[in-house]
PDB file of N, CA and C in Angstrom:
ATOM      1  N   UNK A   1     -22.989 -55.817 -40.715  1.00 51.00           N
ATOM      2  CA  UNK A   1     -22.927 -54.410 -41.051  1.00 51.00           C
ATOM      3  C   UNK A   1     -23.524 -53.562 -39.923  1.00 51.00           C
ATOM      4  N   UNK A   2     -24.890 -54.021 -39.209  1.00 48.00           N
ATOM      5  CA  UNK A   2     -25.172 -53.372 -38.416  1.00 48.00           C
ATOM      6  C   UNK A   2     -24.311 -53.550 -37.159  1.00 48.00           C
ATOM      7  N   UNK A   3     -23.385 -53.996 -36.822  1.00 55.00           N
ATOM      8  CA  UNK A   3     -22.400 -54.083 -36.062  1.00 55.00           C
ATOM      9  C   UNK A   3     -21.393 -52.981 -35.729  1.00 55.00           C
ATOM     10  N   UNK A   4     -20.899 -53.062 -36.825  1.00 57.00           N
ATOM     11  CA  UNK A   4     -19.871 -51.960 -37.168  1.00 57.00           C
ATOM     12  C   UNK A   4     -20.298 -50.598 -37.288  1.00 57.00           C
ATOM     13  N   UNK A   5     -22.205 -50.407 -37.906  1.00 53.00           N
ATOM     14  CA  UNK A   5     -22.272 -49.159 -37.265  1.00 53.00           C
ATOM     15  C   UNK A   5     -22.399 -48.940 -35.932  1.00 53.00           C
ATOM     16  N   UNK A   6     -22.823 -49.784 -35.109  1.00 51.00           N
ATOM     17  CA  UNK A   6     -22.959 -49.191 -34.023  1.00 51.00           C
ATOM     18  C   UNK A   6     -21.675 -49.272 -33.392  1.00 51.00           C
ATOM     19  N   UNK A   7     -20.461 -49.789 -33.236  1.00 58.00           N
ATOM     20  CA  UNK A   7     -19.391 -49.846 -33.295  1.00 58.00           C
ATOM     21  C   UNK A   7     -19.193 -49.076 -33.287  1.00 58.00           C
ATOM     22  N   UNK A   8     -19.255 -48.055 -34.613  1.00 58.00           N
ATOM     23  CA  UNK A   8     -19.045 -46.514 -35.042  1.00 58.00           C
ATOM     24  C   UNK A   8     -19.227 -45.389 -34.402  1.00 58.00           C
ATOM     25  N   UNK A   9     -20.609 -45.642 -34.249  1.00 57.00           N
ATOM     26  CA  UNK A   9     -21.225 -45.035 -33.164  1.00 57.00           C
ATOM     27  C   UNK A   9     -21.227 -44.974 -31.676  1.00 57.00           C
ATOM     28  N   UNK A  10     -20.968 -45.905 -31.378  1.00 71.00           N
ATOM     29  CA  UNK A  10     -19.924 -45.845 -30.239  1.00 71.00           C
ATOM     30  C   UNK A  10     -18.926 -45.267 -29.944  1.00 71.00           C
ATOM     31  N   UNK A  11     -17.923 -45.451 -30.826  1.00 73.00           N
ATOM     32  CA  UNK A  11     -16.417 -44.979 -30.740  1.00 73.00           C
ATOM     33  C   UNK A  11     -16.891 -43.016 -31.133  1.00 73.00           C
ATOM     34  N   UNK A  12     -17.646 -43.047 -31.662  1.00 75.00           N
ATOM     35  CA  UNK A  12     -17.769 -41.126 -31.742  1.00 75.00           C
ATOM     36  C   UNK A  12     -18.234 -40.640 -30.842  1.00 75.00           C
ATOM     37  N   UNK A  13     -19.648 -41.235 -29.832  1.00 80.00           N
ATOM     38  CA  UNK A  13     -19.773 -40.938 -29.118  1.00 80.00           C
ATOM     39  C   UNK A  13     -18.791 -40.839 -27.588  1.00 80.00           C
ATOM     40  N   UNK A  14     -18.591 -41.975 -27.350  1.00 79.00           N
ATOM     41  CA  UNK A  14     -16.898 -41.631 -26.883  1.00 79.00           C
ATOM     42  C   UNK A  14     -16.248 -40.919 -27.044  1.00 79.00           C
ATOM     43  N   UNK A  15     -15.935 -40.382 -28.189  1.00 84.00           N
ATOM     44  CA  UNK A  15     -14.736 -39.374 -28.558  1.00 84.00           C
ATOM     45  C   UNK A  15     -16.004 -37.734 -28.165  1.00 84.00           C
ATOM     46  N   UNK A  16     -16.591 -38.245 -28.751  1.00 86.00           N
ATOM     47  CA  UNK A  16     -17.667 -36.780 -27.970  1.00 86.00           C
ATOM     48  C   UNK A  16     -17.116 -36.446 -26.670  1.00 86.00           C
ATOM     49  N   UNK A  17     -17.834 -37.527 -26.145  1.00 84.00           N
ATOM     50  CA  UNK A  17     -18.414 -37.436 -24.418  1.00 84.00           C
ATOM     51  C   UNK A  17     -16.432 -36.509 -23.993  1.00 84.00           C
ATOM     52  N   UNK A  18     -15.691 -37.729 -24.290  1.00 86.00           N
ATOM     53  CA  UNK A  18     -14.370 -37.408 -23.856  1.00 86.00           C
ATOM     54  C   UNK A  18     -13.673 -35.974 -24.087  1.00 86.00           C
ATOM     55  N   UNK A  19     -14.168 -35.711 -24.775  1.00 90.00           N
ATOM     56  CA  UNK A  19     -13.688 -34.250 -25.512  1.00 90.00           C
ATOM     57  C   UNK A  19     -14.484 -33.190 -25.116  1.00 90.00           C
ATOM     58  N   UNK A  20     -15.761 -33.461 -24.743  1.00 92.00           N
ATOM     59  CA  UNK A  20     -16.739 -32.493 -23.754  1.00 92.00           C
ATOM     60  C   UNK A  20     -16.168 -32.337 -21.906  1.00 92.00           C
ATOM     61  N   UNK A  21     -15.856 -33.726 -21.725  1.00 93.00           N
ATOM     62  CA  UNK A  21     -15.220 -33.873 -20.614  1.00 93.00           C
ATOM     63  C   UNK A  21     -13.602 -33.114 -20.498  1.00 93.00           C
ATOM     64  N   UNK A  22     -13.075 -33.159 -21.506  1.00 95.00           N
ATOM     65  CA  UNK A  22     -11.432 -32.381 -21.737  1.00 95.00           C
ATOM     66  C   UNK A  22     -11.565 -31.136 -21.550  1.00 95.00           C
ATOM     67  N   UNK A  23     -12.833 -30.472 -22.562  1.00 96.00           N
ATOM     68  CA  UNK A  23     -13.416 -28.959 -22.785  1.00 96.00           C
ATOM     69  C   UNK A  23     -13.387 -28.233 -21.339  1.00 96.00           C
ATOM     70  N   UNK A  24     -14.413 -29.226 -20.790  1.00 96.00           N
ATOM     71  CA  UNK A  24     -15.335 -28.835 -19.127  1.00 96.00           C
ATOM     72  C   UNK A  24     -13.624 -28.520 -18.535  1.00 96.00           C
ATOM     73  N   UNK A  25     -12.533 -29.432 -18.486  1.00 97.00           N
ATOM     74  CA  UNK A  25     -11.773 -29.513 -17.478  1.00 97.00           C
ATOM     75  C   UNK A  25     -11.154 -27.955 -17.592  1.00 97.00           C
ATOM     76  N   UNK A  26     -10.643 -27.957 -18.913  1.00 97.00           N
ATOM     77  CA  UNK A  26     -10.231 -27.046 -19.275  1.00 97.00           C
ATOM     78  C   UNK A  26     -10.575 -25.858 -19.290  1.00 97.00           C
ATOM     79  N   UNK A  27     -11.962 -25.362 -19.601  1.00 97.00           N
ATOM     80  CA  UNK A  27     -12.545 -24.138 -18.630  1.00 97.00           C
ATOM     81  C   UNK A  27     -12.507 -24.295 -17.393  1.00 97.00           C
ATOM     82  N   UNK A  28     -12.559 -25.051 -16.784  1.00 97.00           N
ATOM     83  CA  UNK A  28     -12.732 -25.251 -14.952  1.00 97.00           C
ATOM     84  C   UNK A  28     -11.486 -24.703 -15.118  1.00 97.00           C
ATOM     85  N   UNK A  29     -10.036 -24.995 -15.243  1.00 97.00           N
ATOM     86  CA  UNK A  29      -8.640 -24.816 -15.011  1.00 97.00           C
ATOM     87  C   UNK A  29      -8.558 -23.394 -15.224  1.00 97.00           C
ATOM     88  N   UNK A  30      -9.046 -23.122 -16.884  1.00 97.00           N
ATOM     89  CA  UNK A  30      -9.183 -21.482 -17.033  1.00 97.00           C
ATOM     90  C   UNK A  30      -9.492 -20.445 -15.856  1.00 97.00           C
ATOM     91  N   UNK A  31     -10.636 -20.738 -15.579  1.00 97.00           N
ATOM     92  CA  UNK A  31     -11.756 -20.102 -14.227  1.00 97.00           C
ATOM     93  C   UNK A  31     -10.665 -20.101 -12.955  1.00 97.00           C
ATOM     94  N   UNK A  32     -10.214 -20.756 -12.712  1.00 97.00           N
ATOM     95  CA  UNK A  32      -9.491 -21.152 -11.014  1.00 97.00           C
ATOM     96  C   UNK A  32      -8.365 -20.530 -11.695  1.00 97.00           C
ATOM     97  N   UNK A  33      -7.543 -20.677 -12.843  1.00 97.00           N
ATOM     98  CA  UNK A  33      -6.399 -19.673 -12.804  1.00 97.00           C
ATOM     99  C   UNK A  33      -6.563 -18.291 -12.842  1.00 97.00           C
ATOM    100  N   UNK A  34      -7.577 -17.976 -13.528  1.00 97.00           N
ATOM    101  CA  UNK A  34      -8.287 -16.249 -13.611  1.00 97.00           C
ATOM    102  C   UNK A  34      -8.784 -16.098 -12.165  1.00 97.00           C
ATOM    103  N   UNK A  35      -9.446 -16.577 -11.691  1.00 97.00           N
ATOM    104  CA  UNK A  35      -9.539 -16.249  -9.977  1.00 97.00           C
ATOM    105  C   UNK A  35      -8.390 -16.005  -9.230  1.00 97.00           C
ATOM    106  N   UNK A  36      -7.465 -17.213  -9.611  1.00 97.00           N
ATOM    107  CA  UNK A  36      -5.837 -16.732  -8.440  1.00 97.00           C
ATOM    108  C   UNK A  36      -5.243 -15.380  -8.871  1.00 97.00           C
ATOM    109  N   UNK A  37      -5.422 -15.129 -10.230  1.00 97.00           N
ATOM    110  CA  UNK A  37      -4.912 -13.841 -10.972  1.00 97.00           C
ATOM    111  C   UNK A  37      -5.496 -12.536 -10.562  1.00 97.00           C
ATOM    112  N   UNK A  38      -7.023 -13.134  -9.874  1.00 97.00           N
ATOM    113  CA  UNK A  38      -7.512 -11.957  -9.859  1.00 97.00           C
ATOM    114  C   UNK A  38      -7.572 -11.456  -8.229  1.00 97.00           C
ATOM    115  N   UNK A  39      -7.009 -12.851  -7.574  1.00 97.00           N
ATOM    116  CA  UNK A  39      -6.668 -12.506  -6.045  1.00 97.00           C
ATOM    117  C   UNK A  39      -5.213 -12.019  -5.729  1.00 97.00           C
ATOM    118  N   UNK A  40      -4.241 -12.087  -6.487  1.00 98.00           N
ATOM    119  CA  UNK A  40      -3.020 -11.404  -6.288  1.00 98.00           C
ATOM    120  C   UNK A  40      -3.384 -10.053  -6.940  1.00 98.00           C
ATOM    121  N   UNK A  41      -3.923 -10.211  -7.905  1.00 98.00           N
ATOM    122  CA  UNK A  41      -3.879  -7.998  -8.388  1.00 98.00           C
ATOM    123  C   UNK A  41      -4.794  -7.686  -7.102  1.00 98.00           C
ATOM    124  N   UNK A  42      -5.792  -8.018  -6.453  1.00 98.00           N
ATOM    125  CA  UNK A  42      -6.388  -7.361  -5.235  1.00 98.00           C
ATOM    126  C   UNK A  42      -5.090  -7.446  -4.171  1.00 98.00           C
ATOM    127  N   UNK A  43      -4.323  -8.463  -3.941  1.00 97.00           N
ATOM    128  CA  UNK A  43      -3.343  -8.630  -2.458  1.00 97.00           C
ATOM    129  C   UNK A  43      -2.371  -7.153  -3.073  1.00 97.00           C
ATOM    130  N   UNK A  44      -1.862  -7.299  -4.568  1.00 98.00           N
ATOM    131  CA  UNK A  44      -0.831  -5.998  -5.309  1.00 98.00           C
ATOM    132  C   UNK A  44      -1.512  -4.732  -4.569  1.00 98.00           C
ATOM    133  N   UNK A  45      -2.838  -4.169  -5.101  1.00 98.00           N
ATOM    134  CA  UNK A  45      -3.371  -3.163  -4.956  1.00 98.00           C
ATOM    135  C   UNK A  45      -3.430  -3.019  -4.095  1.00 98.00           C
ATOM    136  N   UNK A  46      -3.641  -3.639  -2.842  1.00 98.00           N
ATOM    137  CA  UNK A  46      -4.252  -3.938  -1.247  1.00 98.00           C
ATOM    138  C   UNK A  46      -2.735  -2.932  -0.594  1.00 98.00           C
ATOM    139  N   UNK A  47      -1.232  -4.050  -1.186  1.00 98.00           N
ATOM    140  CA  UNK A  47      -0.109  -3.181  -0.580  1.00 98.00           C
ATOM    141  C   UNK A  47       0.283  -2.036  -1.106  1.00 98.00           C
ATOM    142  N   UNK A  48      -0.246  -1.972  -2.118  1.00 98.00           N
ATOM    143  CA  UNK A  48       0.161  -0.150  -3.071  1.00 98.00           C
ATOM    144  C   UNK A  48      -0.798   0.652  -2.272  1.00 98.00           C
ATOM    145  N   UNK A  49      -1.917   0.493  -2.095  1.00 98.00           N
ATOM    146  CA  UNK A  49      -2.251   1.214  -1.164  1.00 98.00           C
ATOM    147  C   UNK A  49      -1.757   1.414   0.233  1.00 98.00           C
ATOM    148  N   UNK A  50      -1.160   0.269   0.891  1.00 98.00           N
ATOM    149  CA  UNK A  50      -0.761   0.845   1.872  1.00 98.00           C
ATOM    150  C   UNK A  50       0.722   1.189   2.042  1.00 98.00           C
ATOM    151  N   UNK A  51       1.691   1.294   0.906  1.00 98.00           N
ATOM    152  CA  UNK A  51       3.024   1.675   0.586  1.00 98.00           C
ATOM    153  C   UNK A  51       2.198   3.526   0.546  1.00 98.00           C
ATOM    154  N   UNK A  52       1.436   3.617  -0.123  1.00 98.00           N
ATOM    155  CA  UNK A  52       1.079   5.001  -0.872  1.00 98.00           C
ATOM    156  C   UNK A  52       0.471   5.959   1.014  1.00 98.00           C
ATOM    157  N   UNK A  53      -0.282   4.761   1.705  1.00 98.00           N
ATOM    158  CA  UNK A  53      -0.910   5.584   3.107  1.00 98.00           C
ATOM    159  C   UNK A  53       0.626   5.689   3.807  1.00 98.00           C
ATOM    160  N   UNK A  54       1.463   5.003   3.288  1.00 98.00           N
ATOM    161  CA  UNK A  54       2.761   4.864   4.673  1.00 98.00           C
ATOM    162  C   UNK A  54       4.013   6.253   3.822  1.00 98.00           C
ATOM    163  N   UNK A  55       3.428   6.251   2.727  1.00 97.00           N
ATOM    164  CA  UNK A  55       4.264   7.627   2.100  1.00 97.00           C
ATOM    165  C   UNK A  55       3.699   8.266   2.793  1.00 97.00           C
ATOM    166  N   UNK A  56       2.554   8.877   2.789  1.00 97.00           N
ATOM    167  CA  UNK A  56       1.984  10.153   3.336  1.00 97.00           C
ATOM    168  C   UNK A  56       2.437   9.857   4.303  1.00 97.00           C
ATOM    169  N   UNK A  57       2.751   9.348   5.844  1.00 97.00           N
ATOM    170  CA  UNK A  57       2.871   9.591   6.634  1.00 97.00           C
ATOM    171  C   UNK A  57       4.353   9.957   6.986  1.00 97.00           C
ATOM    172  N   UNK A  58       4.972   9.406   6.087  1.00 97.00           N
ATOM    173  CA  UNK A  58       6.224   9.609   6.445  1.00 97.00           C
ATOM    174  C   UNK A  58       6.620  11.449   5.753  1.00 97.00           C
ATOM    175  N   UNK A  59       5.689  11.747   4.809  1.00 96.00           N
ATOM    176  CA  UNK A  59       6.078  12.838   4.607  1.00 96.00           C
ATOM    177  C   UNK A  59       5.752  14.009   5.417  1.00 96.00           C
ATOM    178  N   UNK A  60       4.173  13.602   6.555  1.00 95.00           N
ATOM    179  CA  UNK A  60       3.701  14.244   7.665  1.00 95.00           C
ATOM    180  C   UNK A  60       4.621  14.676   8.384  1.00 95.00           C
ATOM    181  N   UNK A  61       5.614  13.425   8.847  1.00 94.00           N
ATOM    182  CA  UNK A  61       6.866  13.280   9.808  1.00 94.00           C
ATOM    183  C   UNK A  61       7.478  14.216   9.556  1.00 94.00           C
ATOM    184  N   UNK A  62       7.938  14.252   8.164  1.00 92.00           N
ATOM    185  CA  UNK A  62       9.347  14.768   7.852  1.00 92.00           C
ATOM    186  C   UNK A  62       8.638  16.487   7.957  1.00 92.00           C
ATOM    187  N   UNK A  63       7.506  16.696   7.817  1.00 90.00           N
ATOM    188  CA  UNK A  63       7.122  18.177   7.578  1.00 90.00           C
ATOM    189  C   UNK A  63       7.176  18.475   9.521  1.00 90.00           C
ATOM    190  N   UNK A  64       6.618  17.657   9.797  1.00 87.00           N
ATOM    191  CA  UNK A  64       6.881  17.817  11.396  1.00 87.00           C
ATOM    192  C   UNK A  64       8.415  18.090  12.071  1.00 87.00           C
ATOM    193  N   UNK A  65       9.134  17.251  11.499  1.00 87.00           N
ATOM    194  CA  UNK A  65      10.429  17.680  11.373  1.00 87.00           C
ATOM    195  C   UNK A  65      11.118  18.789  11.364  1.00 87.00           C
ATOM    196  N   UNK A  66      11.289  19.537  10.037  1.00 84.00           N
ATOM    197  CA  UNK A  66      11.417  20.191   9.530  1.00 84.00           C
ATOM    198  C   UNK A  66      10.568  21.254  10.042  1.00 84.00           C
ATOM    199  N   UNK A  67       9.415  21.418  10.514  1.00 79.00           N
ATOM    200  CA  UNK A  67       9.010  22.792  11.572  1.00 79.00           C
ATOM    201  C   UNK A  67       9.496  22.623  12.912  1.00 79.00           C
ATOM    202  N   UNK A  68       9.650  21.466  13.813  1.00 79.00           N
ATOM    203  CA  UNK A  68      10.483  22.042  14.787  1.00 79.00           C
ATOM    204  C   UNK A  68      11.800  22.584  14.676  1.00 79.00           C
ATOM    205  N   UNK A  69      12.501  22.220  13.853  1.00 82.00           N
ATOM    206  CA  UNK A  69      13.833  22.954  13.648  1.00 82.00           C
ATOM    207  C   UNK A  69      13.857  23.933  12.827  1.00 82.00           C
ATOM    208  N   UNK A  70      13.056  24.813  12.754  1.00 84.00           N
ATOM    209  CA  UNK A  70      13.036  25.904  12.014  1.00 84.00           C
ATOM    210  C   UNK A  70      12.998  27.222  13.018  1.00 84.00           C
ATOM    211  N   UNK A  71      13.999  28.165  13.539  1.00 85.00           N
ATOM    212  CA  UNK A  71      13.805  29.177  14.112  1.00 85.00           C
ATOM    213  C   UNK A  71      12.944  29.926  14.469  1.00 85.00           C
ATOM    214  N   UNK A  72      12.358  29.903  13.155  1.00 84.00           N
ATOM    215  CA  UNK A  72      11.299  30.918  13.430  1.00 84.00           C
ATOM    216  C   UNK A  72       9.897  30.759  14.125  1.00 84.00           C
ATOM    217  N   UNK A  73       9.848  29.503  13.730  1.00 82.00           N
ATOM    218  CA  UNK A  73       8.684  28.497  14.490  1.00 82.00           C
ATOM    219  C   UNK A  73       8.910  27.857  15.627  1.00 82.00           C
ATOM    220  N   UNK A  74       9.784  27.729  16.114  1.00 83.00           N
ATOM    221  CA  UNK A  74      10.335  27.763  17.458  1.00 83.00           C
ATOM    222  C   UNK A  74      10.185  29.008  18.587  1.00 83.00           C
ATOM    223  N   UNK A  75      10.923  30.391  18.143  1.00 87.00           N
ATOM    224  CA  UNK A  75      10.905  31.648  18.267  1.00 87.00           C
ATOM    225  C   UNK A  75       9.281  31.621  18.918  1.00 87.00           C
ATOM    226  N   UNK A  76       8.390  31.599  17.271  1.00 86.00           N
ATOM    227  CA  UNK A  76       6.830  32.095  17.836  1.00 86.00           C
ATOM    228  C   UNK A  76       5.944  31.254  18.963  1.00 86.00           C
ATOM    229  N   UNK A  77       6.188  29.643  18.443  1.00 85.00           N
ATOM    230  CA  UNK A  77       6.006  29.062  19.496  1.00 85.00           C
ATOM    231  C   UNK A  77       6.525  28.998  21.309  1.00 85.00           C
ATOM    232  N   UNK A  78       7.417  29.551  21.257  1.00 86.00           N
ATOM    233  CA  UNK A  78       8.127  29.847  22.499  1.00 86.00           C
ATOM    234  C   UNK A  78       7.464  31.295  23.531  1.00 86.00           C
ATOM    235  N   UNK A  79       7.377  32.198  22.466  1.00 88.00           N
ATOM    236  CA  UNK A  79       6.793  33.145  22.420  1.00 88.00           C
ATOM    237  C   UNK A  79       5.112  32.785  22.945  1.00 88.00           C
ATOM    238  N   UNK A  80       4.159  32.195  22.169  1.00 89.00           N
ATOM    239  CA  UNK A  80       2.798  32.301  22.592  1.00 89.00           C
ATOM    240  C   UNK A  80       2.261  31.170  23.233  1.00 89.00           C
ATOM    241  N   UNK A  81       2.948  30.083  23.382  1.00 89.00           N
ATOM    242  CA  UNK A  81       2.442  28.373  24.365  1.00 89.00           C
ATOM    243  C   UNK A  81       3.266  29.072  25.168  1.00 89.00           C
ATOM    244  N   UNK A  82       4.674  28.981  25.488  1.00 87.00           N
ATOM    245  CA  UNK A  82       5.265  29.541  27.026  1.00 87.00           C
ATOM    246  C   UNK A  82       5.678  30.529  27.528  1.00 87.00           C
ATOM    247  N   UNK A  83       4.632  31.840  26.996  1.00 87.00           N
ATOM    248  CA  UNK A  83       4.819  32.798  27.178  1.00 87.00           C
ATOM    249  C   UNK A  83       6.206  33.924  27.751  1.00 87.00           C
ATOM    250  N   UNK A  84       6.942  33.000  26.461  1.00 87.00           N
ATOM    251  CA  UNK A  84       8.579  33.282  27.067  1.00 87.00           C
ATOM    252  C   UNK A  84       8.457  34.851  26.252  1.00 87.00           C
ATOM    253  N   UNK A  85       9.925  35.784  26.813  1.00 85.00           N
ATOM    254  CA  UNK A  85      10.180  36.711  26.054  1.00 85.00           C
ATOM    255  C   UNK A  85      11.329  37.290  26.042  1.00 85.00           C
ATOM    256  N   UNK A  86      11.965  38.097  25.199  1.00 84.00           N
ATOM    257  CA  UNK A  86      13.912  38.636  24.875  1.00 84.00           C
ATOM    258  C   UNK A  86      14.014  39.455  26.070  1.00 84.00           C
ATOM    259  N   UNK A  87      14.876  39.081  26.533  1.00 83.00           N
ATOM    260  CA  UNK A  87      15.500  39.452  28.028  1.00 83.00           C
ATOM    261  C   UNK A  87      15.507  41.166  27.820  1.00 83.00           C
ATOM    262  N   UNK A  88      15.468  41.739  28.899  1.00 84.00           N
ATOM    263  CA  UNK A  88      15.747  43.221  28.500  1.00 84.00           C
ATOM    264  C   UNK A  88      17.563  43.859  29.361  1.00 84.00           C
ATOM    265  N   UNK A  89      17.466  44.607  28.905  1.00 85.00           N
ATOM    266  CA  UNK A  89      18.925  45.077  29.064  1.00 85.00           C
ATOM    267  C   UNK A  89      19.064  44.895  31.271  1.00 85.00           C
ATOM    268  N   UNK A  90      17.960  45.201  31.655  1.00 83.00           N
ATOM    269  CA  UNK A  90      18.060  45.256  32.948  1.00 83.00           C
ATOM    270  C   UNK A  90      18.353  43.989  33.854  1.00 83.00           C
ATOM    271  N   UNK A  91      18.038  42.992  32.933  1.00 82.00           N
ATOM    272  CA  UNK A  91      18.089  41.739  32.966  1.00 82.00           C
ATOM    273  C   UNK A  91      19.428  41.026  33.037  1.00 82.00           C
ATOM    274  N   UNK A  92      20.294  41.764  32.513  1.00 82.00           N
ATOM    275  CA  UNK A  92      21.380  40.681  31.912  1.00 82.00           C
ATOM    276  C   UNK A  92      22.680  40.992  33.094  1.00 82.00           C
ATOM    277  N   UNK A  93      23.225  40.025  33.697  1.00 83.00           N
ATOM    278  CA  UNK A  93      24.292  40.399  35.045  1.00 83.00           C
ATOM    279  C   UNK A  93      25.177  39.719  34.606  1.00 83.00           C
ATOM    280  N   UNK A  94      26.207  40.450  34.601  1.00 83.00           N
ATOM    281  CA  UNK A  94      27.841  40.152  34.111  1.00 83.00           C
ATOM    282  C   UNK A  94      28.306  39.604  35.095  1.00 83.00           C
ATOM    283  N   UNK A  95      29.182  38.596  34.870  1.00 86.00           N
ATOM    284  CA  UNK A  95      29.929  37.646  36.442  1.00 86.00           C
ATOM    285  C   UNK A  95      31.605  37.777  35.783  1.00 86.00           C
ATOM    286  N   UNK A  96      32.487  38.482  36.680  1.00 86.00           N
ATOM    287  CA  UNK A  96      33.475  38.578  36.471  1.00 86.00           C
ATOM    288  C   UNK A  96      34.498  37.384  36.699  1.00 86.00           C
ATOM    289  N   UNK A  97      35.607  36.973  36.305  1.00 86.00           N
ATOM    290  CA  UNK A  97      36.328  36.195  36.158  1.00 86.00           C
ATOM    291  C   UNK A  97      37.275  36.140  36.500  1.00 86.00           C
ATOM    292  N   UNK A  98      38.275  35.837  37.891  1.00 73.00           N
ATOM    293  CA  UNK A  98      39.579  35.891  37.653  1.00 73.00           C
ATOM    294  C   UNK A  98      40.359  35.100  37.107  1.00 73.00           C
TER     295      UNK A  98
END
């Protein structure tokens, strides 16, 4: 009889130990998959941020754009960096054609 308990006792403790050992693995696995999860949402965020810095710049561009080809900003700029100015009537010489 005292055989079979310890027998018994054996085989539970076993089934313990083994099932503490399954537990452990299984949080370890948990932990290392929540870490990789939590290194791709940083790599995600990392390129949304720099999709979001490469918008702004491209919209810098396009505003840069869009003021050199604008007349009027051309006109003033022409006007006060190269101190250009509208020809005056005395200015202008007709070349005849035969």
């Amino acid at each position: 009889m005292k055989k079979s308990i310890v027998k018994n006792l054996n085989s539970n403790n076993f089934i313990i130990v083994a099932g503490g050992i399954i537990i452990i693995l299984l949080l370890s696995l948990i932990t290392f998959k929540q870490s990789q999860i939590a290194d791709i949402k940083y790599s995600i965020n990392k390129k949304n941020t720099e999709i979001h810095n490469i918008n702004n710049e491209i919209k810098v561009e396009k505003l840069k754009i869009d003021e050199s080809s604008r007349s009027d900003i051309i006109e003033q700029k022409a006007m006060e960096e190269l101190g250009m100015i509208y020809r005056r009537q005395d200015q202008i010489e007709y070349i005849t054609v035969d």
